[in-house]
mmCIF file of C-alpha atoms in Angstrom:
data_model
loop_
_atom_site.group_PDB
_atom_site.id
_atom_site.type_symbol
_atom_site.label_atom_id
_atom_site.label_comp_id
_atom_site.label_asym_id
_atom_site.label_seq_id
_atom_site.Cartn_x
_atom_site.Cartn_y
_atom_site.Cartn_z
ATOM 1 C CA UNK A 1 -14.363 40.552 114.283
ATOM 2 C CA UNK A 2 -12.457 38.013 116.025
ATOM 3 C CA UNK A 3 -15.344 35.646 115.985
ATOM 4 C CA UNK A 4 -15.205 36.687 111.955
ATOM 5 C CA UNK A 5 -11.573 35.562 111.554
ATOM 6 C CA UNK A 6 -11.610 32.995 113.839
ATOM 7 C CA UNK A 7 -14.459 31.387 111.667
ATOM 8 C CA UNK A 8 -12.398 31.983 108.445
ATOM 9 C CA UNK A 9 -9.565 30.185 109.780
ATOM 10 C CA UNK A 10 -11.922 27.191 110.794
ATOM 11 C CA UNK A 11 -12.995 27.381 107.191
ATOM 12 C CA UNK A 12 -9.341 27.267 105.960
ATOM 13 C CA UNK A 13 -8.931 24.268 108.314
ATOM 14 C CA UNK A 14 -11.588 22.637 107.087
ATOM 15 C CA UNK A 15 -12.199 23.126 103.399
ATOM 16 C CA UNK A 16 -8.346 22.679 102.718
ATOM 17 C CA UNK A 17 -8.677 19.132 104.364
ATOM 18 C CA UNK A 18 -11.759 17.650 102.270
ATOM 19 C CA UNK A 19 -10.088 19.416 99.314
ATOM 20 C CA UNK A 20 -7.491 16.979 99.964
ATOM 21 C CA UNK A 21 -10.075 14.335 99.875
ATOM 22 C CA UNK A 22 -11.461 15.514 96.737
ATOM 23 C CA UNK A 23 -8.700 15.262 94.707
ATOM 24 C CA UNK A 24 -8.127 11.549 96.382
ATOM 25 C CA UNK A 25 -11.554 10.369 95.710
ATOM 26 C CA UNK A 26 -11.789 12.016 91.737
ATOM 27 C CA UNK A 27 -8.155 10.380 91.310
ATOM 28 C CA UNK A 28 -9.500 6.757 92.694
ATOM 29 C CA UNK A 29 -13.066 6.806 90.817
ATOM 30 C CA UNK A 30 -11.695 8.433 87.206
ATOM 31 C CA UNK A 31 -8.038 6.738 87.069
ATOM 32 C CA UNK A 32 -8.007 3.698 89.524
ATOM 33 C CA UNK A 33 -11.103 2.536 88.652
ATOM 34 C CA UNK A 34 -10.981 3.092 85.265
ATOM 35 C CA UNK A 35 -7.621 1.245 84.341
ATOM 36 C CA UNK A 36 -8.913 -1.795 87.213
ATOM 37 C CA UNK A 37 -12.008 -2.068 84.761
ATOM 38 C CA UNK A 38 -10.737 -1.347 81.296
ATOM 39 C CA UNK A 39 -7.561 -3.039 82.174
ATOM 40 C CA UNK A 40 -9.125 -6.392 83.597
ATOM 41 C CA UNK A 41 -7.695 -8.619 81.236
ATOM 42 C CA UNK A 42 -3.993 -7.187 81.702
ATOM 43 C CA UNK A 43 -3.969 -8.126 85.194
ATOM 44 C CA UNK A 44 -2.295 -11.291 86.105
ATOM 45 C CA UNK A 45 -4.735 -11.646 89.387
ATOM 46 C CA UNK A 46 -7.433 -9.310 88.368
ATOM 47 C CA UNK A 47 -9.112 -10.363 91.677
ATOM 48 C CA UNK A 48 -6.410 -9.237 93.969
ATOM 49 C CA UNK A 49 -6.363 -5.892 91.940
ATOM 50 C CA UNK A 50 -10.015 -5.369 92.751
ATOM 51 C CA UNK A 51 -9.574 -6.543 96.017
ATOM 52 C CA UNK A 52 -6.397 -3.587 96.389
ATOM 53 C CA UNK A 53 -8.822 -1.231 94.949
ATOM 54 C CA UNK A 54 -11.318 -1.633 97.556
ATOM 55 C CA UNK A 55 -9.577 -1.530 100.286
ATOM 56 C CA UNK A 56 -7.894 1.752 98.973
ATOM 57 C CA UNK A 57 -11.806 2.648 99.237
ATOM 58 C CA UNK A 58 -12.136 1.895 102.434
ATOM 59 C CA UNK A 59 -8.460 3.432 103.944
ATOM 60 C CA UNK A 60 -10.033 6.640 102.095
ATOM 61 C CA UNK A 61 -13.548 6.592 103.727
ATOM 62 C CA UNK A 62 -11.668 6.173 107.493
ATOM 63 C CA UNK A 63 -9.555 8.965 106.430
ATOM 64 C CA UNK A 64 -12.335 10.847 104.935
ATOM 65 C CA UNK A 65 -14.344 10.463 108.238
ATOM 66 C CA UNK A 66 -11.692 11.950 110.869
ATOM 67 C CA UNK A 67 -11.037 14.633 108.276
ATOM 68 C CA UNK A 68 -14.901 15.668 108.234
ATOM 69 C CA UNK A 69 -15.006 15.136 112.053
ATOM 70 C CA UNK A 70 -12.171 17.696 113.093
ATOM 71 C CA UNK A 71 -9.949 18.413 109.944
ATOM 72 C CA UNK A 72 -7.342 16.033 111.108
ATOM 73 C CA UNK A 73 -6.279 12.808 109.914
ATOM 74 C CA UNK A 74 -6.976 9.501 112.206
ATOM 75 C CA UNK A 75 -5.289 8.533 115.331
ATOM 76 C CA UNK A 76 -3.999 5.176 114.185
ATOM 77 C CA UNK A 77 -1.961 6.634 111.190
ATOM 78 C CA UNK A 78 0.719 3.507 111.627
ATOM 79 C CA UNK A 79 -1.485 0.628 111.047
ATOM 80 C CA UNK A 80 -3.197 2.892 108.217
ATOM 81 C CA UNK A 81 0.042 4.026 106.404
ATOM 82 C CA UNK A 82 1.312 0.207 106.494
ATOM 83 C CA UNK A 83 -1.842 -0.649 105.265
ATOM 84 C CA UNK A 84 -1.815 1.605 102.126
ATOM 85 C CA UNK A 85 1.716 0.638 101.383
ATOM 86 C CA UNK A 86 0.347 -2.976 101.341
ATOM 87 C CA UNK A 87 -1.714 -2.027 98.746
ATOM 88 C CA UNK A 88 0.840 -0.830 96.301
ATOM 89 C CA UNK A 89 2.879 -4.277 96.900
ATOM 90 C CA UNK A 90 -0.769 -6.208 96.067
ATOM 91 C CA UNK A 91 -1.301 -4.204 92.999
ATOM 92 C CA UNK A 92 2.422 -4.785 91.683
ATOM 93 C CA UNK A 93 1.785 -8.582 92.773
ATOM 94 C CA UNK A 94 -1.415 -8.389 90.606
ATOM 95 C CA UNK A 95 0.472 -7.264 87.482
ATOM 96 C CA UNK A 96 3.207 -9.133 85.103
ATOM 97 C CA UNK A 97 6.403 -8.008 85.227
ATOM 98 C CA UNK A 98 6.108 -6.035 81.321
ATOM 99 C CA UNK A 99 3.098 -3.722 82.962
ATOM 100 C CA UNK A 100 4.956 -2.687 86.218
ATOM 101 C CA UNK A 101 5.309 0.905 84.924
ATOM 102 C CA UNK A 102 2.477 0.590 82.651
ATOM 103 C CA UNK A 103 -0.736 2.670 82.846
ATOM 104 C CA UNK A 104 -2.492 -0.307 84.639
ATOM 105 C CA UNK A 105 -0.096 0.257 87.616
ATOM 106 C CA UNK A 106 -2.254 2.816 89.345
ATOM 107 C CA UNK A 107 -1.483 2.179 93.178
ATOM 108 C CA UNK A 108 2.091 3.484 93.270
ATOM 109 C CA UNK A 109 0.928 6.972 91.950
ATOM 110 C CA UNK A 110 -2.606 7.469 93.764
ATOM 111 C CA UNK A 111 -1.733 6.040 97.094
ATOM 112 C CA UNK A 112 0.233 8.968 98.226
ATOM 113 C CA UNK A 113 -3.097 11.318 98.201
ATOM 114 C CA UNK A 114 -4.586 8.717 100.653
ATOM 115 C CA UNK A 115 -1.043 9.437 102.604
ATOM 116 C CA UNK A 116 -1.682 13.280 102.538
ATOM 117 C CA UNK A 117 -5.250 12.175 103.961
ATOM 118 C CA UNK A 118 -3.505 10.500 106.823
ATOM 119 C CA UNK A 119 -0.990 12.644 108.273
ATOM 120 C CA UNK A 120 -3.302 15.895 107.738
ATOM 121 C CA UNK A 121 -3.199 17.981 110.563
ATOM 122 C CA UNK A 122 -0.838 16.364 112.677
ATOM 123 C CA UNK A 123 2.142 17.810 114.507
ATOM 124 C CA UNK A 124 4.988 16.060 112.506
ATOM 125 C CA UNK A 125 2.981 15.765 109.545
ATOM 126 C CA UNK A 126 6.057 16.605 107.010
ATOM 127 C CA UNK A 127 8.259 13.773 108.606
ATOM 128 C CA UNK A 128 5.315 11.364 108.615
ATOM 129 C CA UNK A 129 4.670 12.004 104.961
ATOM 130 C CA UNK A 130 8.202 11.914 103.741
ATOM 131 C CA UNK A 131 8.549 8.801 105.051
ATOM 132 C CA UNK A 132 5.301 7.363 103.582
ATOM 133 C CA UNK A 133 6.303 9.109 100.099
ATOM 134 C CA UNK A 134 9.795 7.702 100.848
ATOM 135 C CA UNK A 135 8.418 3.958 101.691
ATOM 136 C CA UNK A 136 6.195 4.053 98.380
ATOM 137 C CA UNK A 137 8.897 5.150 96.085
ATOM 138 C CA UNK A 138 11.109 2.804 97.541
ATOM 139 C CA UNK A 139 8.855 -0.161 97.263
ATOM 140 C CA UNK A 140 8.354 0.273 93.466
ATOM 141 C CA UNK A 141 12.240 0.691 93.048
ATOM 142 C CA UNK A 142 12.693 -2.713 94.984
ATOM 143 C CA UNK A 143 9.804 -4.119 92.569
ATOM 144 C CA UNK A 144 11.990 -3.142 89.755
ATOM 145 C CA UNK A 145 14.878 -4.239 91.315
ATOM 146 C CA UNK A 146 13.528 -7.894 91.675
ATOM 147 C CA UNK A 147 11.627 -8.110 87.956
ATOM 148 C CA UNK A 148 14.855 -6.956 86.635
ATOM 149 C CA UNK A 149 13.653 -3.617 84.622
ATOM 150 C CA UNK A 150 16.339 -0.940 85.572
ATOM 151 C CA UNK A 151 17.195 0.403 81.967
ATOM 152 C CA UNK A 152 17.182 4.033 81.459
ATOM 153 C CA UNK A 153 13.909 4.214 79.769
ATOM 154 C CA UNK A 154 12.289 2.293 82.926
ATOM 155 C CA UNK A 155 14.386 4.288 85.452
ATOM 156 C CA UNK A 156 13.075 7.604 83.657
ATOM 157 C CA UNK A 157 9.866 6.635 83.659
ATOM 158 C CA UNK A 158 10.004 6.056 87.387
ATOM 159 C CA UNK A 159 12.082 9.135 88.088
ATOM 160 C CA UNK A 160 8.723 11.324 86.272
ATOM 161 C CA UNK A 161 6.042 9.333 88.223
ATOM 162 C CA UNK A 162 7.827 9.619 91.437
ATOM 163 C CA UNK A 163 8.723 13.268 90.770
ATOM 164 C CA UNK A 164 5.317 14.342 89.606
ATOM 165 C CA UNK A 165 3.501 12.423 92.380
ATOM 166 C CA UNK A 166 5.685 13.775 94.934
ATOM 167 C CA UNK A 167 5.321 17.592 93.905
ATOM 168 C CA UNK A 168 1.628 17.432 93.862
ATOM 169 C CA UNK A 169 0.999 15.457 96.782
ATOM 170 C CA UNK A 170 3.538 17.184 98.863
ATOM 171 C CA UNK A 171 3.400 20.673 97.397
ATOM 172 C CA UNK A 172 -0.681 20.562 98.246
ATOM 173 C CA UNK A 173 0.156 19.605 101.640
ATOM 174 C CA UNK A 174 2.668 22.213 102.504
ATOM 175 C CA UNK A 175 0.899 25.059 100.541
ATOM 176 C CA UNK A 176 -2.104 24.322 102.436
ATOM 177 C CA UNK A 177 -0.474 24.425 105.893
ATOM 178 C CA UNK A 178 0.788 27.437 104.835
ATOM 179 C CA UNK A 179 -2.524 28.856 104.249
ATOM 180 C CA UNK A 180 -3.699 27.463 107.482
ATOM 181 C CA UNK A 181 -0.608 28.759 109.411
ATOM 182 C CA UNK A 182 -1.306 32.561 107.945
ATOM 183 C CA UNK A 183 -5.320 32.026 109.149
ATOM 184 C CA UNK A 184 -4.328 31.117 112.660
ATOM 185 C CA UNK A 185 -1.750 33.875 112.623
ATOM 186 C CA UNK A 186 -4.572 36.585 111.673
ATOM 187 C CA UNK A 187 -6.762 34.844 114.663
ATOM 188 C CA UNK A 188 -3.814 35.765 117.177
ATOM 189 C CA UNK A 189 -3.525 38.804 115.698
ATOM 190 C CA UNK A 190 -7.142 39.725 115.821
ATOM 191 C CA UNK A 191 -7.141 38.357 119.824
ATOM 192 C CA UNK A 192 -4.118 40.464 120.492
ATOM 193 C CA UNK A 193 -5.603 43.442 118.676
ATOM 194 C CA UNK A 194 -8.882 43.028 120.543
ATOM 195 C CA UNK A 195 -7.141 42.621 123.997
ATOM 196 C CA UNK A 196 -5.510 45.810 123.078
ATOM 197 C CA UNK A 197 -9.031 47.230 122.533
ATOM 198 C CA UNK A 198 -10.356 45.988 125.792
ATOM 199 C CA UNK A 199 -7.138 47.584 127.526
ATOM 200 C CA UNK A 200 -7.990 50.995 126.218
ATOM 201 C CA UNK A 201 -11.331 50.793 127.249
ATOM 202 C CA UNK A 202 -10.558 49.665 130.628
ATOM 203 C CA UNK A 203 -8.247 52.848 131.105
ATOM 204 C CA UNK A 204 -10.698 54.981 129.519
ATOM 205 C CA UNK A 205 -13.342 53.840 131.950
ATOM 206 C CA UNK A 206 -10.890 53.880 134.976
ATOM 207 C CA UNK A 207 -9.938 57.414 134.205
ATOM 208 C CA UNK A 208 -13.329 58.582 134.156
ATOM 209 C CA UNK A 209 -14.049 57.357 137.317
ATOM 210 C CA UNK A 210 -11.275 59.077 138.824
ATOM 211 C CA UNK A 211 -12.318 62.199 137.669
ATOM 212 C CA UNK A 212 -16.190 61.461 138.644
ATOM 213 C CA UNK A 213 -14.252 61.084 142.336
ATOM 214 C CA UNK A 214 -12.512 64.241 142.294
ATOM 215 C CA UNK A 215 -15.475 65.785 141.043
ATOM 216 C CA UNK A 216 -17.640 64.553 143.641
ATOM 217 C CA UNK A 217 -14.915 64.942 146.362
ATOM 218 C CA UNK A 218 -14.596 68.545 145.091
ATOM 219 C CA UNK A 219 -18.372 69.325 145.358
ATOM 220 C CA UNK A 220 -18.929 67.701 149.414
ATOM 221 C CA UNK A 221 -15.753 69.700 150.633
ATOM 222 C CA UNK A 222 -17.149 72.671 148.651
ATOM 223 C CA UNK A 223 -20.481 72.051 150.261
ATOM 224 C CA UNK A 224 -19.581 72.077 153.496
ATOM 225 C CA UNK A 225 -16.962 74.502 153.656
ATOM 226 C CA UNK A 226 -19.979 76.554 152.207
ATOM 227 C CA UNK A 227 -21.687 76.275 154.649
ATOM 228 C CA UNK A 228 -19.455 76.757 157.580
ATOM 229 C CA UNK A 229 -18.478 79.809 155.510
ATOM 230 C CA UNK A 230 -21.961 81.282 155.077
ATOM 231 C CA UNK A 231 -21.864 81.273 159.348
ATOM 232 C CA UNK A 232 -23.269 77.926 159.965
ATOM 233 C CA UNK A 233 -23.370 76.785 163.792
ATOM 234 C CA UNK A 234 -21.132 73.534 164.062
ATOM 235 C CA UNK A 235 -23.200 72.861 167.044
ATOM 236 C CA UNK A 236 -26.329 72.704 165.153
ATOM 237 C CA UNK A 237 -27.081 68.975 165.277
ATOM 238 C CA UNK A 238 -28.069 69.275 161.457
ATOM 239 C CA UNK A 239 -24.692 71.064 160.532
ATOM 240 C CA UNK A 240 -23.005 68.232 162.320
ATOM 241 C CA UNK A 241 -24.836 65.563 160.521
ATOM 242 C CA UNK A 242 -24.532 66.663 157.080
ATOM 243 C CA UNK A 243 -20.593 67.379 158.451
ATOM 244 C CA UNK A 244 -20.532 63.609 159.540
ATOM 245 C CA UNK A 245 -21.907 62.423 156.024
ATOM 246 C CA UNK A 246 -19.837 64.603 153.932
ATOM 247 C CA UNK A 247 -16.816 62.955 155.834
ATOM 248 C CA UNK A 248 -18.070 59.511 155.627
ATOM 249 C CA UNK A 249 -18.824 60.315 151.827
ATOM 250 C CA UNK A 250 -15.211 61.740 151.260
ATOM 251 C CA UNK A 251 -13.461 58.781 153.133
ATOM 252 C CA UNK A 252 -15.346 56.199 150.947
ATOM 253 C CA UNK A 253 -14.619 58.380 147.567
ATOM 254 C CA UNK A 254 -10.833 58.716 148.745
ATOM 255 C CA UNK A 255 -10.108 54.839 149.357
ATOM 256 C CA UNK A 256 -12.063 53.368 146.851
ATOM 257 C CA UNK A 257 -10.158 51.956 143.665
ATOM 258 C CA UNK A 258 -11.236 50.638 140.405
ATOM 259 C CA UNK A 259 -8.401 49.116 138.540
ATOM 260 C CA UNK A 260 -10.365 46.539 136.910
ATOM 261 C CA UNK A 261 -13.985 47.682 136.610
ATOM 262 C CA UNK A 262 -16.667 45.733 137.777
ATOM 263 C CA UNK A 263 -20.227 45.804 136.613
ATOM 264 C CA UNK A 264 -21.672 44.855 139.961
ATOM 265 C CA UNK A 265 -19.415 47.455 141.833
ATOM 266 C CA UNK A 266 -20.279 49.802 139.574
ATOM 267 C CA UNK A 267 -23.865 49.476 139.696
ATOM 268 C CA UNK A 268 -23.668 49.464 143.545
ATOM 269 C CA UNK A 269 -21.467 52.371 143.663
ATOM 270 C CA UNK A 270 -24.333 54.113 141.485
ATOM 271 C CA UNK A 271 -26.959 53.089 144.223
ATOM 272 C CA UNK A 272 -24.549 54.222 147.147
ATOM 273 C CA UNK A 273 -23.895 57.737 145.712
ATOM 274 C CA UNK A 274 -27.666 58.246 145.098
ATOM 275 C CA UNK A 275 -28.105 57.458 148.697
ATOM 276 C CA UNK A 276 -25.733 59.570 149.865
ATOM 277 C CA UNK A 277 -27.326 62.537 147.855
ATOM 278 C CA UNK A 278 -30.339 61.970 149.856
ATOM 279 C CA UNK A 279 -27.886 62.744 152.737
ATOM 280 C CA UNK A 280 -28.444 59.421 153.812
ATOM 281 C CA UNK A 281 -24.746 58.318 155.893
ATOM 282 C CA UNK A 282 -23.820 55.540 154.036
ATOM 283 C CA UNK A 283 -20.755 53.325 155.759
ATOM 284 C CA UNK A 284 -19.092 51.155 152.713
ATOM 285 C CA UNK A 285 -15.740 49.212 153.807
ATOM 286 C CA UNK A 286 -13.363 48.890 150.721
ATOM 287 C CA UNK A 287 -14.672 46.554 148.055
ATOM 288 C CA UNK A 288 -12.635 43.374 147.106
ATOM 289 C CA UNK A 289 -10.113 43.955 143.895
ATOM 290 C CA UNK A 290 -10.830 40.771 142.304
ATOM 291 C CA UNK A 291 -14.367 39.794 141.912
ATOM 292 C CA UNK A 292 -14.813 36.095 139.827
ATOM 293 C CA UNK A 293 -16.851 36.118 136.508
ATOM 294 C CA UNK A 294 -20.636 35.700 137.161
ATOM 295 C CA UNK A 295 -22.901 33.492 135.070
ATOM 296 C CA UNK A 296 -25.814 35.548 133.337
ATOM 297 C CA UNK A 297 -28.218 36.609 135.355
ATOM 298 C CA UNK A 298 -26.428 36.335 138.827
ATOM 299 C CA UNK A 299 -25.398 39.860 139.094
ATOM 300 C CA UNK A 300 -28.752 40.989 139.112
ATOM 301 C CA UNK A 301 -30.419 39.115 141.632
ATOM 302 C CA UNK A 302 -27.521 39.610 143.733
ATOM 303 C CA UNK A 303 -28.292 43.317 143.523
ATOM 304 C CA UNK A 304 -31.917 43.514 143.352
ATOM 305 C CA UNK A 305 -32.808 42.727 147.205
ATOM 306 C CA UNK A 306 -29.998 44.634 148.685
ATOM 307 C CA UNK A 307 -30.436 47.578 146.245
ATOM 308 C CA UNK A 308 -33.821 47.834 147.305
ATOM 309 C CA UNK A 309 -32.801 48.329 150.944
ATOM 310 C CA UNK A 310 -30.233 51.115 150.165
ATOM 311 C CA UNK A 311 -32.817 52.922 148.317
ATOM 312 C CA UNK A 312 -35.266 52.931 151.375
ATOM 313 C CA UNK A 313 -32.661 53.852 153.692
ATOM 314 C CA UNK A 314 -34.254 57.035 155.494
ATOM 315 C CA UNK A 315 -30.728 58.126 157.562
ATOM 316 C CA UNK A 316 -28.040 55.367 157.401
ATOM 317 C CA UNK A 317 -27.006 52.292 155.784
ATOM 318 C CA UNK A 318 -24.434 49.881 155.623
ATOM 319 C CA UNK A 319 -22.954 48.199 152.384
ATOM 320 C CA UNK A 320 -20.522 45.177 152.133
ATOM 321 C CA UNK A 321 -19.270 43.051 149.453
ATOM 322 C CA UNK A 322 -17.417 39.891 149.848
ATOM 323 C CA UNK A 323 -15.785 37.657 147.282
ATOM 324 C CA UNK A 324 -13.755 34.522 146.497
ATOM 325 C CA UNK A 325 -13.165 32.350 143.900
ATOM 326 C CA UNK A 326 -16.365 30.482 144.099
ATOM 327 C CA UNK A 327 -18.672 32.999 146.260
ATOM 328 C CA UNK A 328 -19.911 36.311 146.042
ATOM 329 C CA UNK A 329 -21.723 38.343 148.998
ATOM 330 C CA UNK A 330 -23.899 41.541 148.919
ATOM 331 C CA UNK A 331 -25.215 42.963 152.124
ATOM 332 C CA UNK A 332 -26.871 45.827 153.075
ATOM 333 C CA UNK A 333 -27.923 47.226 156.652
ATOM 334 C CA UNK A 334 -30.055 50.249 156.576
ATOM 335 C CA UNK A 335 -32.893 51.837 158.598
ATOM 336 C CA UNK A 336 -35.588 50.642 156.202
ATOM 337 C CA UNK A 337 -38.894 50.371 157.574
ATOM 338 C CA UNK A 338 -41.024 49.703 154.346
ATOM 339 C CA UNK A 339 -38.886 46.673 152.653
ATOM 340 C CA UNK A 340 -40.851 43.795 152.802
ATOM 341 C CA UNK A 341 -39.264 40.528 153.963
ATOM 342 C CA UNK A 342 -39.257 36.938 153.811
ATOM 343 C CA UNK A 343 -38.537 34.729 157.042
ATOM 344 C CA UNK A 344 -37.341 32.236 155.017
ATOM 345 C CA UNK A 345 -34.435 32.476 152.500
ATOM 346 C CA UNK A 346 -35.611 33.197 148.896
ATOM 347 C CA UNK A 347 -33.916 30.956 145.966
ATOM 348 C CA UNK A 348 -33.348 32.770 142.760
ATOM 349 C CA UNK A 349 -33.242 30.708 139.878
ATOM 350 C CA UNK A 350 -29.966 32.294 138.716
ATOM 351 C CA UNK A 351 -28.924 30.202 142.240
ATOM 352 C CA UNK A 352 -28.464 33.444 144.057
ATOM 353 C CA UNK A 353 -29.911 32.915 148.049
ATOM 354 C CA UNK A 354 -31.155 36.096 149.735
ATOM 355 C CA UNK A 355 -31.614 36.345 153.411
ATOM 356 C CA UNK A 356 -33.430 39.022 155.163
ATOM 357 C CA UNK A 357 -33.670 39.750 158.856
ATOM 358 C CA UNK A 358 -35.233 42.394 160.882
ATOM 359 C CA UNK A 359 -34.173 44.119 164.438
ATOM 360 C CA UNK A 360 -35.614 47.300 165.879
ATOM 361 C CA UNK A 361 -35.831 49.877 163.617
ATOM 362 C CA UNK A 362 -33.179 48.224 160.693
ATOM 363 C CA UNK A 363 -33.314 45.502 158.148
ATOM 364 C CA UNK A 364 -30.456 43.404 157.348
ATOM 365 C CA UNK A 365 -30.564 41.815 153.390
ATOM 366 C CA UNK A 366 -27.780 39.333 152.266
ATOM 367 C CA UNK A 367 -27.658 38.232 148.927
ATOM 368 C CA UNK A 368 -25.001 35.225 148.112
ATOM 369 C CA UNK A 369 -24.220 33.451 144.937
ATOM 370 C CA UNK A 370 -21.750 30.045 144.991
ATOM 371 C CA UNK A 371 -20.538 28.236 142.259
ATOM 372 C CA UNK A 372 -21.361 24.751 142.016
ATOM 373 C CA UNK A 373 -19.075 22.285 142.316
ATOM 374 C CA UNK A 374 -19.795 20.637 139.130
ATOM 375 C CA UNK A 375 -19.348 24.442 137.454
ATOM 376 C CA UNK A 376 -15.994 24.896 139.128
ATOM 377 C CA UNK A 377 -14.295 21.902 138.036
#
């Protein structure tokens, strides 16, 4: 569910950005190009106007490439914003004074959409877009003042176009920002809910594990006490062996704890309990509380050889788990005569190295995994 919500948030970010690009492209091709071609004769410098149109197209392409790549405006926004406002000046210069607020003056109404694309997704997009739109409005007002077009009709037309353009451009950017913000809030909420679910599941596993240990402690104590109550001779070697194995199991069950369940430790404890049910005396020092996360396949390779040694133990075994931030080791010493061993270390595909050693009637198996220096960076 969390991944699906994150994908929805990514789609919001991507398609709102591309929506700005679509509006800009339709405006540029549908209006700017039309008045450039149909009003060719009305321009004082038509080739300058055409050059401005082509430069606008180039700026659009640069901004579109950035939006398509990472849903964010280009990094060199200052230079591109200055170039966009320069286009406004170029189109004004290409027009005769009486066409300044006419239909052929396409740049000052549409350059704001390029500004929207340039600031898209940036941390300070509001201030940058306001500055850009204010610069565009200031350029046009200055041109009106220079050419002496400041009568009531001209000022009214100026205000209608400026207010309408800013409302559409800033309004679109603001509305899309709110959509993305709500989508990101949904992602944060989904992650919190997933973390809460994982915490509840972990707490349930811990509770279940405690109940299992309490039941096992009761069963071991009950079995030993029942034997003694039935008249078993404490001096009988078999009874002493059962009491020793039971005491070792009780000590392990009482001291072990698993506040943060670990798959490797849980799997190993299952095999230890299976060996204890076979009356094998298993010595288990407390495991480390925090084991590092293991890549795929490492846990299985760490456990395979030591578990085989433990499963074949006849009467006694010792299990140890050592861990650091970049290393995990699982070792078993057992009176196992049947386990085939290798006289040289065995390297598994996952990077786990298994070492065997036999001495007397015991076999020592140690599997160790170390995180590579490149992966730990």
